[in-house]
C-alpha cells in the first residue's frame, strides 16, 4: 500500500482504538469481565462477527470468548443474528447506548426493587408478630416498631426506583431529559 493510503487507514484504526479502549475500560459498570468488555468494544465497530472471527480478532480462548458472548447477550449488549446461507452464528453489538443503558440498568433496578421489597414485606410481618407477641417486652416492642417504621420509610425509595424504571421503559423520561440535549 502507498503511504497516502496507509496514513489515513492507520489514523482511522488509531481513532477506533481510542474509543475501543474507553468503552472497554468503562464496561465494568455493566458487571462484565475485561475480556467481555474488550469483545464488546471491538464488536462496536463491526457490522457483525462470527465466533471464529471474534476468537481470531481478539486471540481469546474458546471458553473465554463463549462466556463473554453469553454475558453480553444476557445484558442485551450483543444479539445473535441469522445470516441467510451461513451455518455459523453471527453476533451484532448494540450500538444504541440509550437502549443498552436502559436494558441493563432497568433490569438491575427491577431486581433490586423486587428483592428488597420482598425482604421488607417479610421482615415487616415478622416485626408485627413480635409487636403482637404477649411475651415481648416493652423494649423489644419499641425496637420492632422502630425497625418496622424504618423499613416503611425505605419503601419510598423502592417505589420511586420502580417509577424511574417505568419512565425509562416507556420513554417518558425523555420528556424531562431529552436525548438531544448533549448536542447543544
mmCIF file of C-alpha atoms in Angstrom:
data_model
loop_
_atom_site.group_PDB
_atom_site.id
_atom_site.type_symbol
_atom_site.label_atom_id
_atom_site.label_comp_id
_atom_site.label_asym_id
_atom_site.label_seq_id
_atom_site.Cartn_x
_atom_site.Cartn_y
_atom_site.Cartn_z
ATOM 1 C CA UNK A 1 0.000 0.000 0.000
ATOM 2 C CA UNK A 2 1.134 3.504 -0.655
ATOM 3 C CA UNK A 3 1.981 5.959 2.098
ATOM 4 C CA UNK A 4 -1.010 8.157 1.237
ATOM 5 C CA UNK A 5 -3.461 5.299 1.844
ATOM 6 C CA UNK A 6 -1.743 3.789 4.891
ATOM 7 C CA UNK A 7 -1.665 7.023 6.828
ATOM 8 C CA UNK A 8 -5.421 7.659 6.772
ATOM 9 C CA UNK A 9 -6.028 3.933 7.394
ATOM 10 C CA UNK A 10 -3.743 3.945 10.441
ATOM 11 C CA UNK A 11 -5.365 7.164 11.683
ATOM 12 C CA UNK A 12 -8.779 5.513 11.313
ATOM 13 C CA UNK A 13 -7.628 2.493 13.334
ATOM 14 C CA UNK A 14 -5.994 4.739 15.923
ATOM 15 C CA UNK A 15 -9.239 6.679 16.381
ATOM 16 C CA UNK A 16 -11.216 3.436 16.691
ATOM 17 C CA UNK A 17 -8.723 2.111 19.232
ATOM 18 C CA UNK A 18 -9.218 5.189 21.408
ATOM 19 C CA UNK A 19 -12.953 4.508 21.596
ATOM 20 C CA UNK A 20 -12.451 0.750 21.985
ATOM 21 C CA UNK A 21 -10.114 1.414 24.913
ATOM 22 C CA UNK A 22 -12.528 3.816 26.593
ATOM 23 C CA UNK A 23 -15.529 1.525 26.146
ATOM 24 C CA UNK A 24 -13.589 -1.491 27.391
ATOM 25 C CA UNK A 25 -12.332 0.482 30.388
ATOM 26 C CA UNK A 26 -15.817 1.560 31.493
ATOM 27 C CA UNK A 27 -17.694 -1.695 30.864
ATOM 28 C CA UNK A 28 -17.016 -2.756 34.456
ATOM 29 C CA UNK A 29 -20.095 -0.648 35.243
ATOM 30 C CA UNK A 30 -22.100 -3.360 33.489
ATOM 31 C CA UNK A 31 -20.518 -6.095 35.572
ATOM 32 C CA UNK A 32 -18.560 -7.699 32.760
ATOM 33 C CA UNK A 33 -15.031 -9.041 32.722
ATOM 34 C CA UNK A 34 -12.274 -7.148 30.921
ATOM 35 C CA UNK A 35 -12.350 -9.850 28.204
ATOM 36 C CA UNK A 36 -16.098 -9.325 27.622
ATOM 37 C CA UNK A 37 -15.615 -5.551 27.675
ATOM 38 C CA UNK A 38 -12.872 -5.747 25.067
ATOM 39 C CA UNK A 39 -15.029 -8.046 22.940
ATOM 40 C CA UNK A 40 -17.992 -5.662 23.044
ATOM 41 C CA UNK A 41 -15.808 -2.646 22.305
ATOM 42 C CA UNK A 42 -14.263 -4.409 19.321
ATOM 43 C CA UNK A 43 -17.662 -5.542 18.047
ATOM 44 C CA UNK A 44 -18.964 -1.983 18.324
ATOM 45 C CA UNK A 45 -17.101 -1.073 15.124
ATOM 46 C CA UNK A 46 -18.079 -4.244 13.250
ATOM 47 C CA UNK A 47 -21.325 -4.915 11.392
ATOM 48 C CA UNK A 48 -21.389 -8.474 12.696
ATOM 49 C CA UNK A 49 -18.943 -11.149 13.762
ATOM 50 C CA UNK A 50 -18.899 -14.922 13.965
ATOM 51 C CA UNK A 51 -17.450 -16.705 16.980
ATOM 52 C CA UNK A 52 -14.419 -17.679 14.885
ATOM 53 C CA UNK A 53 -13.867 -14.061 13.827
ATOM 54 C CA UNK A 54 -14.071 -12.941 17.448
ATOM 55 C CA UNK A 55 -11.538 -15.548 18.537
ATOM 56 C CA UNK A 56 -9.152 -14.616 15.733
ATOM 57 C CA UNK A 57 -9.503 -10.846 16.162
ATOM 58 C CA UNK A 58 -9.065 -10.893 19.931
ATOM 59 C CA UNK A 59 -6.929 -14.011 20.333
ATOM 60 C CA UNK A 60 -9.301 -15.287 23.008
ATOM 61 C CA UNK A 61 -9.676 -18.863 24.145
ATOM 62 C CA UNK A 62 -12.891 -20.552 23.055
ATOM 63 C CA UNK A 63 -14.282 -20.872 26.635
ATOM 64 C CA UNK A 64 -13.464 -17.253 27.486
ATOM 65 C CA UNK A 65 -14.988 -15.996 24.258
ATOM 66 C CA UNK A 66 -18.145 -18.114 24.664
ATOM 67 C CA UNK A 67 -18.580 -16.948 28.254
ATOM 68 C CA UNK A 68 -18.072 -13.333 27.214
ATOM 69 C CA UNK A 69 -20.592 -13.563 24.362
ATOM 70 C CA UNK A 70 -23.161 -15.202 26.663
ATOM 71 C CA UNK A 71 -22.701 -12.494 29.325
ATOM 72 C CA UNK A 72 -23.046 -9.745 26.720
ATOM 73 C CA UNK A 73 -26.218 -11.402 25.414
ATOM 74 C CA UNK A 74 -27.612 -11.624 28.956
ATOM 75 C CA UNK A 75 -27.253 -7.882 29.427
ATOM 76 C CA UNK A 76 -28.557 -7.087 25.916
ATOM 77 C CA UNK A 77 -25.250 -5.677 24.666
ATOM 78 C CA UNK A 78 -24.912 -8.311 21.927
ATOM 79 C CA UNK A 79 -27.572 -10.070 19.853
ATOM 80 C CA UNK A 80 -27.333 -13.313 17.912
ATOM 81 C CA UNK A 81 -28.327 -12.779 14.300
ATOM 82 C CA UNK A 82 -29.229 -15.025 11.395
ATOM 83 C CA UNK A 83 -27.351 -14.781 8.138
ATOM 84 C CA UNK A 84 -29.065 -16.495 5.233
ATOM 85 C CA UNK A 85 -26.879 -19.132 3.632
ATOM 86 C CA UNK A 86 -24.486 -19.386 6.568
ATOM 87 C CA UNK A 87 -24.408 -22.142 9.146
ATOM 88 C CA UNK A 88 -22.336 -20.076 11.553
ATOM 89 C CA UNK A 89 -23.982 -17.878 14.135
ATOM 90 C CA UNK A 90 -23.240 -14.210 13.829
ATOM 91 C CA UNK A 91 -23.460 -11.611 16.550
ATOM 92 C CA UNK A 92 -24.056 -7.866 16.489
ATOM 93 C CA UNK A 93 -23.132 -5.359 19.186
ATOM 94 C CA UNK A 94 -25.858 -2.999 20.401
ATOM 95 C CA UNK A 95 -24.772 0.384 19.114
ATOM 96 C CA UNK A 96 -27.552 2.448 20.696
ATOM 97 C CA UNK A 97 -26.125 3.382 24.086
ATOM 98 C CA UNK A 98 -29.514 4.605 25.268
ATOM 99 C CA UNK A 99 -31.015 1.192 24.588
ATOM 100 C CA UNK A 100 -28.173 -0.702 26.256
ATOM 101 C CA UNK A 101 -28.239 1.622 29.274
ATOM 102 C CA UNK A 102 -31.995 1.257 29.601
ATOM 103 C CA UNK A 103 -31.974 -2.527 29.221
ATOM 104 C CA UNK A 104 -29.141 -3.093 31.655
ATOM 105 C CA UNK A 105 -29.997 -0.639 34.403
ATOM 106 C CA UNK A 106 -33.736 -1.261 34.271
ATOM 107 C CA UNK A 107 -33.054 -4.971 34.681
ATOM 108 C CA UNK A 108 -30.736 -4.340 37.641
ATOM 109 C CA UNK A 109 -33.067 -1.821 39.282
ATOM 110 C CA UNK A 110 -36.092 -4.116 38.878
ATOM 111 C CA UNK A 111 -34.094 -6.882 40.535
ATOM 112 C CA UNK A 112 -33.130 -4.550 43.389
ATOM 113 C CA UNK A 113 -36.733 -3.419 43.884
ATOM 114 C CA UNK A 114 -38.166 -6.929 43.861
ATOM 115 C CA UNK A 115 -35.558 -8.466 46.159
ATOM 116 C CA UNK A 116 -35.627 -5.664 48.692
ATOM 117 C CA UNK A 117 -39.393 -5.115 48.752
ATOM 118 C CA UNK A 118 -39.925 -8.868 49.187
ATOM 119 C CA UNK A 119 -37.451 -8.902 52.080
ATOM 120 C CA UNK A 120 -39.007 -5.777 53.614
ATOM 121 C CA UNK A 121 -42.522 -7.251 53.446
ATOM 122 C CA UNK A 122 -41.364 -10.452 55.128
ATOM 123 C CA UNK A 123 -39.406 -8.575 57.786
ATOM 124 C CA UNK A 124 -42.323 -6.254 58.491
ATOM 125 C CA UNK A 125 -44.583 -9.266 59.035
ATOM 126 C CA UNK A 126 -42.000 -10.610 61.484
ATOM 127 C CA UNK A 127 -41.871 -7.251 63.302
ATOM 128 C CA UNK A 128 -45.675 -7.198 63.554
ATOM 129 C CA UNK A 129 -45.585 -10.686 65.056
ATOM 130 C CA UNK A 130 -43.001 -9.536 67.604
ATOM 131 C CA UNK A 131 -45.133 -6.472 68.433
ATOM 132 C CA UNK A 132 -48.243 -8.625 68.932
ATOM 133 C CA UNK A 133 -46.425 -11.336 70.891
ATOM 134 C CA UNK A 134 -47.544 -11.161 74.550
ATOM 135 C CA UNK A 135 -44.071 -12.363 75.568
ATOM 136 C CA UNK A 136 -42.364 -9.307 74.030
ATOM 137 C CA UNK A 137 -41.078 -6.728 76.493
ATOM 138 C CA UNK A 138 -41.771 -3.031 76.012
ATOM 139 C CA UNK A 139 -38.170 -2.531 74.859
ATOM 140 C CA UNK A 140 -38.473 -5.294 72.263
ATOM 141 C CA UNK A 141 -41.829 -3.914 71.055
ATOM 142 C CA UNK A 142 -40.335 -0.408 70.783
ATOM 143 C CA UNK A 143 -37.362 -1.752 68.830
ATOM 144 C CA UNK A 144 -39.627 -3.767 66.491
ATOM 145 C CA UNK A 145 -41.785 -0.671 65.870
ATOM 146 C CA UNK A 146 -38.684 1.425 65.172
ATOM 147 C CA UNK A 147 -37.399 -1.089 62.594
ATOM 148 C CA UNK A 148 -40.857 -1.531 61.074
ATOM 149 C CA UNK A 149 -41.134 2.249 60.579
ATOM 150 C CA UNK A 150 -37.584 2.452 59.213
ATOM 151 C CA UNK A 151 -38.414 -0.192 56.627
ATOM 152 C CA UNK A 152 -41.701 1.534 55.800
ATOM 153 C CA UNK A 153 -39.783 4.727 55.036
ATOM 154 C CA UNK A 154 -37.330 2.851 52.809
ATOM 155 C CA UNK A 155 -40.207 1.680 50.608
ATOM 156 C CA UNK A 156 -40.471 5.242 49.275
ATOM 157 C CA UNK A 157 -37.104 4.775 47.580
ATOM 158 C CA UNK A 158 -38.051 1.436 46.030
ATOM 159 C CA UNK A 159 -41.369 2.767 44.731
ATOM 160 C CA UNK A 160 -39.525 5.766 43.284
ATOM 161 C CA UNK A 161 -36.948 3.463 41.684
ATOM 162 C CA UNK A 162 -39.754 1.385 40.198
ATOM 163 C CA UNK A 163 -41.334 4.566 38.795
ATOM 164 C CA UNK A 164 -37.949 5.550 37.337
ATOM 165 C CA UNK A 165 -37.706 2.187 35.576
ATOM 166 C CA UNK A 166 -41.216 2.590 34.197
ATOM 167 C CA UNK A 167 -40.456 6.102 32.950
ATOM 168 C CA UNK A 168 -37.327 4.825 31.213
ATOM 169 C CA UNK A 169 -39.050 1.796 29.659
ATOM 170 C CA UNK A 170 -41.976 3.914 28.423
ATOM 171 C CA UNK A 171 -39.687 6.655 27.118
ATOM 172 C CA UNK A 172 -41.421 9.215 29.323
ATOM 173 C CA UNK A 173 -38.082 10.146 30.900
ATOM 174 C CA UNK A 174 -37.043 11.727 27.603
ATOM 175 C CA UNK A 175 -39.750 14.344 28.093
ATOM 176 C CA UNK A 176 -37.730 15.583 31.082
ATOM 177 C CA UNK A 177 -34.248 14.678 29.845
ATOM 178 C CA UNK A 178 -34.301 14.825 26.050
ATOM 179 C CA UNK A 179 -31.686 12.753 24.247
ATOM 180 C CA UNK A 180 -30.566 15.645 22.053
ATOM 181 C CA UNK A 181 -29.584 17.903 24.956
ATOM 182 C CA UNK A 182 -25.962 16.669 24.790
ATOM 183 C CA UNK A 183 -25.588 18.082 21.282
ATOM 184 C CA UNK A 184 -26.278 21.662 22.332
#
